[in-house]
XYZ file of C-alpha atoms in Angstrom:
275
model
C -13.985 30.322 71.312
C -12.368 28.435 74.165
C -9.622 26.508 72.890
C -7.167 26.573 76.339
C -8.932 26.478 79.557
C -6.801 26.629 83.046
C -8.274 25.277 85.797
C -6.652 25.659 89.752
C -7.256 23.052 91.698
C -6.905 22.640 95.380
C -8.148 19.544 96.216
C -12.243 20.206 96.986
C -13.243 18.972 93.446
C -15.807 21.898 93.134
C -13.592 23.194 89.954
C -13.305 19.596 88.477
C -16.864 19.229 88.717
C -17.359 22.949 86.526
C -15.053 21.502 84.207
C -16.660 18.178 83.588
C -20.070 20.085 83.038
C -18.474 22.623 80.419
C -17.364 19.646 78.762
C -20.650 18.605 78.210
C -20.920 21.135 76.030
C -20.178 20.320 72.076
C -18.191 23.655 71.546
C -16.261 22.992 74.756
C -15.265 19.239 73.492
C -12.387 20.213 71.668
C -10.583 22.148 74.068
C -7.121 21.712 75.843
C -7.046 21.983 79.507
C -4.253 22.332 82.014
C -4.611 21.411 85.290
C -2.513 23.507 87.789
C -1.663 22.535 91.292
C 0.303 25.238 93.067
C 2.364 24.234 96.413
C 3.199 27.432 98.531
C 7.246 27.760 100.061
C 7.729 25.832 103.326
C 10.482 26.740 105.741
C 12.061 23.416 106.100
C 13.215 20.637 102.957
C 11.277 17.898 104.924
C 7.855 19.985 105.147
C 8.393 21.138 101.294
C 9.220 17.917 100.485
C 5.785 16.657 102.069
C 3.807 19.314 100.861
C 4.752 18.426 97.006
C 3.571 14.857 97.428
C 0.450 15.657 98.785
C 0.185 18.060 95.647
C 1.019 15.232 93.441
C -1.958 13.523 94.985
C -4.155 16.565 94.598
C -3.336 16.800 90.947
C -3.564 13.220 89.863
C -6.764 12.933 91.596
C -8.329 15.897 89.824
C -6.960 14.337 86.412
C -8.533 11.070 87.041
C -11.794 12.763 87.820
C -11.983 14.561 84.876
C -11.283 11.773 82.984
C -10.245 13.499 79.504
C -8.551 12.353 76.833
C -4.821 12.102 77.926
C -3.593 14.334 74.668
C -5.738 17.345 75.730
C -4.711 17.360 79.469
C -1.386 19.311 80.845
C -0.964 18.669 84.592
C 1.467 21.181 86.048
C 2.461 21.062 89.689
C 4.212 24.313 90.669
C 5.850 25.954 93.616
C 5.373 29.575 94.492
C 2.844 31.949 95.714
C -0.465 30.302 94.067
C -1.617 34.026 93.295
C 1.041 34.604 91.466
C 1.525 31.460 89.865
C -1.557 30.946 87.931
C -1.284 34.355 86.544
C 2.109 33.555 85.249
C 0.910 30.012 83.947
C -2.134 32.050 82.338
C 0.033 33.814 79.898
C 2.288 31.503 79.952
C -0.217 29.180 77.546
C -2.298 31.809 76.835
C -5.452 30.631 78.109
C -8.773 31.243 77.380
C -10.449 30.957 80.638
C -9.386 30.459 84.276
C -11.107 28.294 86.162
C -10.789 28.787 90.011
C -12.696 28.206 93.545
C -13.823 30.947 95.617
C -14.498 31.697 98.980
C -16.561 34.655 97.953
C -15.344 37.032 100.686
C -16.300 40.860 100.404
C -13.923 43.246 99.264
C -12.169 44.033 102.187
C -12.051 40.706 103.868
C -10.568 38.971 100.651
C -8.019 41.770 100.606
C -6.970 41.628 104.433
C -7.239 37.712 103.601
C -5.121 37.742 100.801
C -7.887 35.826 98.383
C -6.082 34.403 95.194
C -9.204 34.535 93.475
C -9.453 38.276 93.988
C -5.847 38.540 93.240
C -5.723 36.712 89.950
C -9.094 38.343 88.868
C -7.672 41.413 89.223
C -4.592 40.963 87.484
C -5.751 38.933 84.861
C -6.991 40.319 81.041
C -8.879 36.980 80.646
C -12.123 35.414 81.214
C -12.226 33.776 84.863
C -14.893 31.388 86.212
C -15.268 31.360 89.943
C -17.065 28.602 91.297
C -17.560 29.659 95.234
C -17.122 26.577 98.219
C -20.774 26.691 99.135
C -22.490 26.334 95.939
C -24.242 23.441 94.023
C -22.246 22.972 90.460
C -25.277 21.980 88.331
C -25.365 20.503 84.686
C -25.187 24.106 82.484
C -29.024 24.697 80.772
C -30.031 27.830 81.881
C -27.362 30.852 81.628
C -28.396 34.336 83.028
C -26.320 37.027 81.019
C -25.939 40.805 82.236
C -26.048 43.134 79.251
C -24.518 46.378 78.730
C -22.599 48.144 76.219
C -19.078 47.275 77.568
C -16.669 45.159 75.540
C -16.736 42.525 78.032
C -19.853 42.245 78.022
C -20.249 41.576 74.343
C -17.244 39.035 74.765
C -19.501 37.494 77.733
C -22.723 37.686 74.846
C -20.457 36.123 72.261
C -19.322 32.739 74.725
C -22.826 32.471 76.198
C -24.512 32.311 72.354
C -21.640 29.599 72.141
C -22.418 27.615 74.831
C -26.757 28.352 74.639
C -26.771 27.239 70.945
C -25.382 23.502 71.405
C -27.408 22.854 74.560
C -30.477 20.918 74.250
C -33.090 22.558 75.939
C -30.798 25.028 76.567
C -32.586 28.713 77.468
C -30.625 32.153 77.737
C -31.998 34.911 80.378
C -30.934 38.383 79.099
C -30.644 41.128 81.715
C -30.114 44.632 81.866
C -31.101 46.332 85.120
C -32.673 49.899 83.886
C -33.276 52.967 85.806
C -36.976 52.040 85.274
C -38.586 48.566 84.256
C -40.375 48.127 80.671
C -43.623 46.575 79.555
C -41.763 45.030 76.931
C -38.470 44.236 78.233
C -37.892 42.711 74.667
C -37.966 46.456 73.243
C -34.798 47.623 75.816
C -32.440 48.893 72.764
C -29.517 47.681 75.423
C -31.044 44.301 74.719
C -31.796 44.733 71.229
C -28.404 43.349 69.625
C -28.454 40.331 71.973
C -31.934 39.500 70.826
C -31.375 39.649 67.491
C -28.102 37.631 68.071
C -29.830 34.829 69.722
C -32.714 34.585 67.475
C -29.834 34.238 64.505
C -29.016 31.168 66.249
C -32.395 30.018 67.043
C -31.713 30.266 70.695
C -34.698 30.317 73.473
C -34.176 33.196 75.707
C -35.960 35.876 77.700
C -35.613 39.665 78.340
C -35.730 41.096 81.928
C -35.446 44.925 82.630
C -35.612 45.010 86.465
C -35.587 48.079 88.167
C -32.838 48.651 91.041
C -29.496 47.908 92.227
C -27.665 46.027 89.645
C -25.860 43.132 91.542
C -28.784 42.787 93.902
C -30.970 42.517 90.758
C -29.018 40.214 89.103
C -28.802 37.846 91.931
C -32.106 37.975 92.834
C -33.069 37.095 89.120
C -30.641 34.244 89.005
C -32.573 32.438 92.142
C -35.708 33.354 90.273
C -35.212 31.719 87.014
C -32.817 28.893 88.902
C -29.907 30.468 86.748
C -27.054 27.373 86.732
C -24.187 29.938 85.198
C -24.304 34.011 85.892
C -22.403 35.777 82.692
C -21.057 39.727 83.075
C -18.453 41.251 81.693
C -16.004 43.222 84.079
C -13.972 45.467 82.136
C -10.417 46.434 83.794
C -10.944 50.192 83.838
C -7.706 50.962 86.377
C -5.357 53.129 84.496
C -2.048 51.622 83.658
C -0.143 53.399 86.279
C -2.360 51.854 89.041
C -2.300 48.119 87.671
C 0.180 47.128 90.324
C -1.294 48.683 92.815
C -3.827 45.550 93.340
C -6.936 45.976 95.013
C -6.650 49.537 94.403
C -10.000 50.041 92.518
C -11.994 47.949 95.065
C -10.819 50.035 97.784
C -11.919 52.651 96.128
C -15.457 52.119 95.241
C -17.891 49.463 94.699
C -17.912 46.969 91.883
C -20.607 45.122 90.127
C -18.558 41.848 89.429
C -17.361 41.739 93.198
C -20.826 41.989 94.320
C -21.947 39.021 92.193
C -19.006 36.892 92.643
C -19.908 37.292 96.399
C -24.206 36.742 96.351
C -24.676 34.672 93.280
C -25.755 31.436 93.993
C -24.428 30.079 91.135
C -20.884 30.046 89.567
C -20.155 32.775 87.802
C -17.980 33.727 84.654
C -16.843 37.412 84.578
C -15.824 38.533 81.178
C -12.373 40.701 81.427
C -11.166 43.144 78.559
C -9.139 46.057 79.051
C -10.724 49.244 78.662
């Protein structure tokens, strides 16, 4: 259940649009929303004062746009490095979901350019919804859910079921990228538990078992079904000793969640549980 949402705003409005779409879903309406804007340090006091004033306006505009019950909104203007401040606030408030914008940079480019969303995703142990700068945020009706046997995928399934069951005309597209296509996708054993849960809630669903590279197939299918949101699990597989070395795992190998966050043409919700 999502009770506490942290949304980091930067003045572009896409994350605010995403929050409004979520708040249209009955299961989200009771959630509280922390609206965070982080101002990076400046060299001079005057420059810092100007930046804080600008940040205050960005924060006020975001809160006004959301138009949520004031008792459920917590505006926070913080000074510091945005990458670390977002992580700190998420921990302080025990947020159930982090929403951030993303420039959808590739792995190495994100590392070299100091991507805030990339950094937060790697260090956060919480689900994260990324909204790319070039996507159109739509009313959520059709959710594409990538299914596997991980705990983070199960977390995404639970959240997707909670959302879709309350959406009028909602549709759940279940996908498991297989080594070979199946004549009857619903009989895929990996999809079986998700299908059973969807049936229990009376949710409209379809099953897909494409063959190919998982990231490419998920993004292709998201376009084919006109998905409004893609959801997939992304467990933190780094050993504890490596968790302080941000981007280490991304440098050592590819990542399904990394591919989808860059190439999907809609917002992407990444589940996160430690393994």
